[in-house]
Coordinates of C-alpha atoms in Angstrom, one line a residue:
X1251 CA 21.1 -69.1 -8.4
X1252 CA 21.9 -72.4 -9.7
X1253 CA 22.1 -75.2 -7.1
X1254 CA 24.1 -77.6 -9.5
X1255 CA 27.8 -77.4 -9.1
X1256 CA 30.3 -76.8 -11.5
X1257 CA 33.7 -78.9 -12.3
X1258 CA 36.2 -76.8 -14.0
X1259 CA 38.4 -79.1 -16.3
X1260 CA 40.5 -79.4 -19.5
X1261 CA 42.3 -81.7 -20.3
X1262 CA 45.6 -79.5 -20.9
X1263 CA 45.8 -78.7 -17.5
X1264 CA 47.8 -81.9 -17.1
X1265 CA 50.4 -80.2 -19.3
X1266 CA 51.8 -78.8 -16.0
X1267 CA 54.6 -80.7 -15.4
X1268 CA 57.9 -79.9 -14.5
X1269 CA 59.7 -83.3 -15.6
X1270 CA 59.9 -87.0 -14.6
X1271 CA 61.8 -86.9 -11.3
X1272 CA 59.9 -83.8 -9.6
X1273 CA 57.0 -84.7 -7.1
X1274 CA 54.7 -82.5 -8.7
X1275 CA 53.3 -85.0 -11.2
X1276 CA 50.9 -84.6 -13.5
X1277 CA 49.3 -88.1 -13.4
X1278 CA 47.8 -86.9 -10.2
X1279 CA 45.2 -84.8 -12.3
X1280 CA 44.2 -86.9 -15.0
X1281 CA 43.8 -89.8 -12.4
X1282 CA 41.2 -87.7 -10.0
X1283 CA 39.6 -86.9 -13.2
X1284 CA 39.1 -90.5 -13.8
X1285 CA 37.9 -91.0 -10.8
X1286 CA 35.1 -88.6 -10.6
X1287 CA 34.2 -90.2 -13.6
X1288 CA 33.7 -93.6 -12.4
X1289 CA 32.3 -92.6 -9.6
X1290 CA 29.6 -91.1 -11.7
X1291 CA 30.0 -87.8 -10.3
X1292 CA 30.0 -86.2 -13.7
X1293 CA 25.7 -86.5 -13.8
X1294 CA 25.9 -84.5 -10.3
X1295 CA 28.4 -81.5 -11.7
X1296 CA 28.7 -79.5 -14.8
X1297 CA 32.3 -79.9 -16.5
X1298 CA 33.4 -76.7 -17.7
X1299 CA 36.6 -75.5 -19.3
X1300 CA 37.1 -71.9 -19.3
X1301 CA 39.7 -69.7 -20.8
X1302 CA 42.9 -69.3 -20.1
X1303 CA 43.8 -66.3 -18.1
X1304 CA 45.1 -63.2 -20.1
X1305 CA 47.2 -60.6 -18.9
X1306 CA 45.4 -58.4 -17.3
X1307 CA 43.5 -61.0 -14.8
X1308 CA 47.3 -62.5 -14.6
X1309 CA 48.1 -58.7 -13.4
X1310 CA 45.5 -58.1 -10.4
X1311 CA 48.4 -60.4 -8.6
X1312 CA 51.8 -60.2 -10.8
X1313 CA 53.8 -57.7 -11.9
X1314 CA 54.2 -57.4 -15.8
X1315 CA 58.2 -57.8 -15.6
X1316 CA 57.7 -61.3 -14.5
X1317 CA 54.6 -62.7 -16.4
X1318 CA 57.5 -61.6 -19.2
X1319 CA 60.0 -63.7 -17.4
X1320 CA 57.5 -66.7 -17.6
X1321 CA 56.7 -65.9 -21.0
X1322 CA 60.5 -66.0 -21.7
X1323 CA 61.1 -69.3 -20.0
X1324 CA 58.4 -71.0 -21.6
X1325 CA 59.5 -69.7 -25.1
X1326 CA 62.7 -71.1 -24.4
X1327 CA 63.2 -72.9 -20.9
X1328 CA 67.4 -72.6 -21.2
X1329 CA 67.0 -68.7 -20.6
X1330 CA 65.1 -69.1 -17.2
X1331 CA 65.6 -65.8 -14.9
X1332 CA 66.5 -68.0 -11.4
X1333 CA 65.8 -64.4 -10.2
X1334 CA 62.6 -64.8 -10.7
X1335 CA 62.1 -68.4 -9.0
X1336 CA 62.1 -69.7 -12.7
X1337 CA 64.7 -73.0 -13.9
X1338 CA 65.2 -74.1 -10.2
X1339 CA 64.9 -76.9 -8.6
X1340 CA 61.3 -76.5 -7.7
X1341 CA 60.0 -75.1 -10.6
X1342 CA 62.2 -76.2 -13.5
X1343 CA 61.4 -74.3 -16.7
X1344 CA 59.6 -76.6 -19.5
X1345 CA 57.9 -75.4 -22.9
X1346 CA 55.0 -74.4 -22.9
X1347 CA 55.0 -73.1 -18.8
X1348 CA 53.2 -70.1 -19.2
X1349 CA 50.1 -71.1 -21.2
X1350 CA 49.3 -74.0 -19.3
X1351 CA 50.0 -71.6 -16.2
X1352 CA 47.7 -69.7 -17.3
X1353 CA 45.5 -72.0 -18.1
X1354 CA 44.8 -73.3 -14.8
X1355 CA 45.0 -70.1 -13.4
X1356 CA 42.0 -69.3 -15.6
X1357 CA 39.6 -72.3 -14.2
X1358 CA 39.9 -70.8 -10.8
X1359 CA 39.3 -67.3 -11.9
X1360 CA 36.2 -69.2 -13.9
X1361 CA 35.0 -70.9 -10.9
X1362 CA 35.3 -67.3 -8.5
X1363 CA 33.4 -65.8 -11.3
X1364 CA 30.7 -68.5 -11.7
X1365 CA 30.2 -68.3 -8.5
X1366 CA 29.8 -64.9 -7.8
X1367 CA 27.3 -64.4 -11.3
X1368 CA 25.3 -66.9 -9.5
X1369 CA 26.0 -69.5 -12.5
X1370 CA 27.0 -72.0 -10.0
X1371 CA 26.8 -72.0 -6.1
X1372 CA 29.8 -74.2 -6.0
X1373 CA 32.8 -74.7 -8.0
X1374 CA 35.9 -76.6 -7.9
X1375 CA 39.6 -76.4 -9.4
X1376 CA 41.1 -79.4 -8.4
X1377 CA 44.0 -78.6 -10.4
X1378 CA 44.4 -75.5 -8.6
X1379 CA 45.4 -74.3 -5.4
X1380 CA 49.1 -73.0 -6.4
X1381 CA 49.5 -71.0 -3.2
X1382 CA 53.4 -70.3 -3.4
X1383 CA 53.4 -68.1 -6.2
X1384 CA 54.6 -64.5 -5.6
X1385 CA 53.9 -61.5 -7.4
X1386 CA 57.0 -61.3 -8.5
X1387 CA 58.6 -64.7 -8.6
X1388 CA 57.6 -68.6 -9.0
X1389 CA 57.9 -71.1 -5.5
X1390 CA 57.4 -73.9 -4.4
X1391 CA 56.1 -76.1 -7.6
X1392 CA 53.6 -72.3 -8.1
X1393 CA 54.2 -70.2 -11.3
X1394 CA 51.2 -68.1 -11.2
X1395 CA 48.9 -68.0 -8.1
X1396 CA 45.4 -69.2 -9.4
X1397 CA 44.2 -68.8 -5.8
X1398 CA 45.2 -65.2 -5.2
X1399 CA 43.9 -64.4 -8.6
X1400 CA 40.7 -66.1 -7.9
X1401 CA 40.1 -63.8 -5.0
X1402 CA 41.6 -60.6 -6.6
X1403 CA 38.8 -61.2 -9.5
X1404 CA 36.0 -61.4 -6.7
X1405 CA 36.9 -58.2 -5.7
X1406 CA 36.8 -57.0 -8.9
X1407 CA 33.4 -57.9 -9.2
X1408 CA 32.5 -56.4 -6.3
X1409 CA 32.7 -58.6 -3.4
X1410 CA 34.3 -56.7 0.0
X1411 CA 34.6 -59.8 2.1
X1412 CA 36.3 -62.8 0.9
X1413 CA 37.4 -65.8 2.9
X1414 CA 40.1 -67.7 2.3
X1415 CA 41.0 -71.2 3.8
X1416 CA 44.4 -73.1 2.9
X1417 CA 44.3 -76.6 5.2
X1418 CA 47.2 -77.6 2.9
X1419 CA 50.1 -79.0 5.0
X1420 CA 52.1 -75.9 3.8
X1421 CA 51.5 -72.2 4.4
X1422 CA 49.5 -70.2 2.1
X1423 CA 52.4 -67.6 2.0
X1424 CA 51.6 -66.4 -1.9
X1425 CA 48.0 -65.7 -0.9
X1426 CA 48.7 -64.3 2.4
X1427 CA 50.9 -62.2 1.0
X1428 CA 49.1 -60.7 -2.1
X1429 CA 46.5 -59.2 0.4
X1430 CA 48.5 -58.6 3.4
X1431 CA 47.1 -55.4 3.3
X1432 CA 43.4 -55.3 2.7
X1433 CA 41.1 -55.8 5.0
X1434 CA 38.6 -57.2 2.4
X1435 CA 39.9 -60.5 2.7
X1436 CA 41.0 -62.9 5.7
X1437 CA 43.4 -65.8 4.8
X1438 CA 43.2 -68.5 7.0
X1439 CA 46.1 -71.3 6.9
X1440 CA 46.5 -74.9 9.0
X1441 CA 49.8 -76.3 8.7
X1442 CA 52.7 -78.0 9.7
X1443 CA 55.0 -75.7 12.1
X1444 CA 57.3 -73.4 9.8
X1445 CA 60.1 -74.8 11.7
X1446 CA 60.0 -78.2 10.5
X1447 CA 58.8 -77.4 6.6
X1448 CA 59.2 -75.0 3.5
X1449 CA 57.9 -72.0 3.3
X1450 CA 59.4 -71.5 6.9
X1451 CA 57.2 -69.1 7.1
X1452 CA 53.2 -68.8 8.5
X1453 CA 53.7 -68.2 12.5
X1454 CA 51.2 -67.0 14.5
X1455 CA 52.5 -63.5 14.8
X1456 CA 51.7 -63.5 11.2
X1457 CA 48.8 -61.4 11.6
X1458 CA 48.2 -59.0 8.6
X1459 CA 49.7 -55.2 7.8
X1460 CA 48.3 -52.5 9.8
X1461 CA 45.8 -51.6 7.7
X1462 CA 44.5 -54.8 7.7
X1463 CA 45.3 -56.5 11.3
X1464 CA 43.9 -59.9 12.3
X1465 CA 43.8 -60.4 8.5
X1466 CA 45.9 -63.4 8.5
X1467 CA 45.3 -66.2 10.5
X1468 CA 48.4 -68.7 10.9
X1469 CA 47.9 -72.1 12.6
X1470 CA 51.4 -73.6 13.0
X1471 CA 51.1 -77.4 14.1
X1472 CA 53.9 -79.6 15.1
X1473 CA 55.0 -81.8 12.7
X1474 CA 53.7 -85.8 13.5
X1475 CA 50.1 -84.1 14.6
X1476 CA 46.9 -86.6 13.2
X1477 CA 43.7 -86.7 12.4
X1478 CA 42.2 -85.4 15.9
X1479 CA 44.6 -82.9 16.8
X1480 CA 44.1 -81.4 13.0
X1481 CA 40.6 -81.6 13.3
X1482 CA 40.9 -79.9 16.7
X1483 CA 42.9 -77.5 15.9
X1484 CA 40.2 -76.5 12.7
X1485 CA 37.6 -76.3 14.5
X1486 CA 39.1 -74.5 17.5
X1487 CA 40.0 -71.8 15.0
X1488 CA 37.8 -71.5 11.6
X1489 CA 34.3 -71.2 12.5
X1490 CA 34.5 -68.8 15.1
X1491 CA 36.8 -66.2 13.0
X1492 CA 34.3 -67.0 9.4
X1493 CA 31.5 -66.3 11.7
X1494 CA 32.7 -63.0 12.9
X1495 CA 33.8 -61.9 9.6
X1496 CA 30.8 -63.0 7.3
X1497 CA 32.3 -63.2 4.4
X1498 CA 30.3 -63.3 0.8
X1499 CA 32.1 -65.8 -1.0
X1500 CA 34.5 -68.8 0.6
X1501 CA 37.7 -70.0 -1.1
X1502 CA 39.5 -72.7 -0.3
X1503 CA 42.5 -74.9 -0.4
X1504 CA 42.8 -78.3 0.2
X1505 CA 46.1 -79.8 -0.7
X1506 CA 46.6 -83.4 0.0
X1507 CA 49.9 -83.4 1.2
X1508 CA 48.6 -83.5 5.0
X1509 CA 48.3 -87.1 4.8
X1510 CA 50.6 -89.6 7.0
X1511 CA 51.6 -91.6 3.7
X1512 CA 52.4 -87.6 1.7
X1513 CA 56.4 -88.2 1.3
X1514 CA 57.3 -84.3 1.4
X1515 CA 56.1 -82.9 4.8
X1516 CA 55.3 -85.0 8.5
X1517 CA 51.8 -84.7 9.2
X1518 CA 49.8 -87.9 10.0
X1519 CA 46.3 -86.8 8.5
X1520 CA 43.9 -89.1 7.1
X1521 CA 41.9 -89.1 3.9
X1522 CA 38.9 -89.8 6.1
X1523 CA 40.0 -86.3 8.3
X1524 CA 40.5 -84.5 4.7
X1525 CA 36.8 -85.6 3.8
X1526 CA 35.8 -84.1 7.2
X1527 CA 37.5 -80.7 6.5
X1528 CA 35.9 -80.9 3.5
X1529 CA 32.4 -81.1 4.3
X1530 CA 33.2 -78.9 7.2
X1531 CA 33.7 -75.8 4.7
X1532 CA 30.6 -76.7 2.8
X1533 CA 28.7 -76.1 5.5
X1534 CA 30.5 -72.7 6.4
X1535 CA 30.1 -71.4 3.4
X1536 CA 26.3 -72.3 3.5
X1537 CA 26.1 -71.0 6.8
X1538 CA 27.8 -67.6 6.6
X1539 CA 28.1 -67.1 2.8
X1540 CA 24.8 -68.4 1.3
X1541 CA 26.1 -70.9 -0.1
X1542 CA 29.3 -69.3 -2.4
X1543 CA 32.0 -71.8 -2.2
X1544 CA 35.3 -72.3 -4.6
X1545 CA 37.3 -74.8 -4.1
X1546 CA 40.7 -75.5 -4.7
X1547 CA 43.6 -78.5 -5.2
X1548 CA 46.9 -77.7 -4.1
X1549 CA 49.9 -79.7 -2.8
X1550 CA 49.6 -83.6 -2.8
X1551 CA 52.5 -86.1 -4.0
X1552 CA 51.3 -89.3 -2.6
X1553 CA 49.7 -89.4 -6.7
X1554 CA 48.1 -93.3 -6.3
X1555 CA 47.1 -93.6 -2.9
X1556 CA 46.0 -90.2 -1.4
X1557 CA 45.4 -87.4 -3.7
X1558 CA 43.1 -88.9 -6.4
X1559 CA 40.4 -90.3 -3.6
X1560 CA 41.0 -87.2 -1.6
X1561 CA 39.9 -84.5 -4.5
X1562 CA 36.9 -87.0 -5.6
X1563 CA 35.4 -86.6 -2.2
X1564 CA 35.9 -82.8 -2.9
X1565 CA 33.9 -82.9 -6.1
X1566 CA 31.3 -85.1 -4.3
X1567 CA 30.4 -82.8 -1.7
X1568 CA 30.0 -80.0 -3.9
X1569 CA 27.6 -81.5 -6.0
X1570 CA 25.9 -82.6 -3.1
X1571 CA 26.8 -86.3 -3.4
X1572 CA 28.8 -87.1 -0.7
X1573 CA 30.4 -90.6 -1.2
X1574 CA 30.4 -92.4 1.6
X1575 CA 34.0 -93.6 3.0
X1576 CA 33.4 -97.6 2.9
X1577 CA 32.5 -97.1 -1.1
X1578 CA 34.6 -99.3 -3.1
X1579 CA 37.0 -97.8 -5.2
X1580 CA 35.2 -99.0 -9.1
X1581 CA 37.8 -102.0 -10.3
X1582 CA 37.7 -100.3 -13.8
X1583 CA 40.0 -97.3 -12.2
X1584 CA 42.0 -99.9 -10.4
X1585 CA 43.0 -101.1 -13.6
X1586 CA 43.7 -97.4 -15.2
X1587 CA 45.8 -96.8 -12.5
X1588 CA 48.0 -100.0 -12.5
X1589 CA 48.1 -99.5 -16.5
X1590 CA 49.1 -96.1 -15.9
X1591 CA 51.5 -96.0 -13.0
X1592 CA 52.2 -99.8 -12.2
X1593 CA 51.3 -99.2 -9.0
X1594 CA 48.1 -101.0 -6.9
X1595 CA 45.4 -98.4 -6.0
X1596 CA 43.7 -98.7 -3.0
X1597 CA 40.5 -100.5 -2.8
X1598 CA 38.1 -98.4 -0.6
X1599 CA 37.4 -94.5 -0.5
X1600 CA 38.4 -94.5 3.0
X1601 CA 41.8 -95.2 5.0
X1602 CA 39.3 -97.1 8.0
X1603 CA 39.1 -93.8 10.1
X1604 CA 35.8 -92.5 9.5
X1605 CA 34.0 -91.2 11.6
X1606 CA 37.4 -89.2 12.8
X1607 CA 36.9 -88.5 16.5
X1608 CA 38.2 -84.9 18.2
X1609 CA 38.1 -83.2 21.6
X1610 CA 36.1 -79.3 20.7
X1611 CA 38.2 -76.5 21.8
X1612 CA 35.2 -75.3 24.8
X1613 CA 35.5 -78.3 26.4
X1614 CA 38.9 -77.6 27.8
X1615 CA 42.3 -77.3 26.8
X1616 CA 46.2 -78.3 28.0
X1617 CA 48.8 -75.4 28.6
X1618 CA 50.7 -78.0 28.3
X1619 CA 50.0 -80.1 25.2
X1620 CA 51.8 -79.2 22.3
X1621 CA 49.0 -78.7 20.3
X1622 CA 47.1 -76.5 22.5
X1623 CA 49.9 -74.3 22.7
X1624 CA 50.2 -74.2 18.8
X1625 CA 46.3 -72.9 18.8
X1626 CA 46.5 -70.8 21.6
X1627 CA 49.2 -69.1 20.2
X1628 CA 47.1 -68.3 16.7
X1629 CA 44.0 -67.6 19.0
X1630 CA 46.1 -64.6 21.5
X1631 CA 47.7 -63.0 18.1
X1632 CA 44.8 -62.9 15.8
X1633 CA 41.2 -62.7 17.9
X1634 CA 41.8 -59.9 20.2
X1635 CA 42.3 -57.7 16.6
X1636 CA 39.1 -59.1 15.6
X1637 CA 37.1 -57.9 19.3
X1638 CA 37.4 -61.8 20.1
X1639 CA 38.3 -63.3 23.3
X1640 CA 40.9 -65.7 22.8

């Protein structure tokens, strides 16, 4: 197996973009691009671009009457189905939708497969990570579910234990939901309380159909929680339940929208805490599943500030270069940025909070802290299933 990791880009991915006002801008992917670049992380990573996904890999998750209904919309965004999630306010129809849908859908099937042939014994999709999609209908910013599709093609391949891990600050519904039912894969999602954000879904009870119980793991925390509380909360949770299930290939999530200065949801998370989820599933999926790790994007609208320094750090630690949080940000990306956005970008690769101290789990917990309660909650519904105490 090749140690080298692999970077799945092209440059049409940036295509994706649903218009000036929404908060799902494009700029976001072309500036982490840059930034892996002036980093100098492109001599650590190979930069791939693969195909497109077709119809039948866009099948193992959709049904055919709406890839159709994407199809339509992007032939002519006026005829949007709003049955189908399509022309609404989250995911506006625009020219062109399904190919470059498609497209990105297509580097995280790429990466799964890369992975899995042994081409690569990490990839990531930074442009990925569209965890809302349905089967049958486009949400929240997701047309297609590159995620879900990424895990449907391991199987295909042959895996029978896949992983999943969404630390986005919204739930993984799409993915959950596309294997509710089979016991092959465990989705795993850390995010803010369904209460307080969109999906309004993901609560603990949440725990998989019957033929696949303790299948999904929901971990609803209160909205203002920070960096030690979400670290907490990770770690009282993850590794214990990706031990037990040993799976042969991790995927996962890592939208940026967690982050105090994110303006769509109200968690207080840190890049520095981001970089320490990060590197905490590297070494998961070396410890439990030799090594197999895909990587995904995902939500992030804090585009200058958060998301570009956030998903470099996530290319970094795949290749096995971590950069270290007090590195300056290079000046010559500063200046993109400004040119680009006419906004300042920050200066270091680091909000000042590294190292990120937390309190483990075994040491003790509060019946009474809110927190404690949120991961108590996920650990009574989902580990007794799995012949864990919780």
């Amino acid at each position: 197996m090749s140690g080298r990791a692999q970077l799945m880009w092209d440059e049409a991915v940036t295509g994706y973009d649903f218009g000036r006002d929404h908060p799902m801008d494009p700029v976001r992917l072309a500036l982490t691009r840059s930034l892996v670049g002036a980093l100098g992380l492109d001599r650590d990573v190979n930069v791939v671009a693969a195909k497109a996904a077709g119809e039948s890999t866009l099948r193992l998750v959709h049904r055919g009457d709406y890839i159709d209904a994407v199809r339509a919309a992007s032939a002519d965004p006026g005829s949007a189905d709003p049955s189908y999630g399509l022309g609404t306010i989250d995911d506006p129809a625009f020219a062109g939708m399904h190919e470059v849908s498609a497209l990105i859908a297509g580097q995280s099937v790429g990466a799964a497969e890369a992975v899995w042939r042994g081409e690569a014994l990490h990839a990531v999709n930074f442009a990925g990570g569209l965890h809302h999609a349905m089967p049958g209908a486009a949400s929240g910013f997701c047309v297609y579910n590159d995620a879900a599709l990424a895990i449907a093609r391991l199987l295909e391949l042959g895996a029978s234990r896949v992983a999943y891990i969404d630390v986005d600050v919204h739930h993984g519904d799409g993915v959950q939901a596309a294997f509710w039912e089979d016991p092959r894969v465990l989705t795993i999602s850390l995010h803010e309380h369904p209460r307080t954000l969109f999906p309004q879904t993901g609560w603990p009870e949440e725990t998989g159909a019957a033929s696949a119980e303790g299948g999904a793991v929901n971990v609803a925390l209160p909205a203002g929680t920070g960096d030690a509380g979400w670290l907490r909360a990770f770690h009282a949770v993850v590794p214990e339940l990706i031990a037990h299930f040993r799976p042969q290939v991790l995927v996962t999530q890592h939208g940026a929208d967690t982050h105090f200065e994110d303006p769509l949801a109200h968690l207080a998370v840190s890049l520095d805490a981001q970089r320490a989820v990060q590197l905490a599933c590297h070494e998961l999926a070396h410890e439990h599943a030799d090594g197999r790790w895909v990587a995904l994007g995902g939500g992030g609208y804090a585009v200058v500030e958060v998301v570009p320094r956030s998903w470099s750090h996530l290319v970094a630690i795949a290749a096995g270069r971590p950069v270290e949080p007090t590195t300056p940000v290079p000046d010559e990306w500063r200046r993109q940025v400004y040119a680009r956005t006419r906004e300042p970008a920050p200066h270091r690769m680091t909000d000042g909070r590294w190292p990120v101290p937390w309190a483990a789990w075994d040491e003790g917990y509060d019946p009474a802290d809110r927190l404690d309660q949120a991961i108590l909650a996920t650990r009574r519904a989902v580990f007794p299933l799995r012949g864990l105490l919780p």
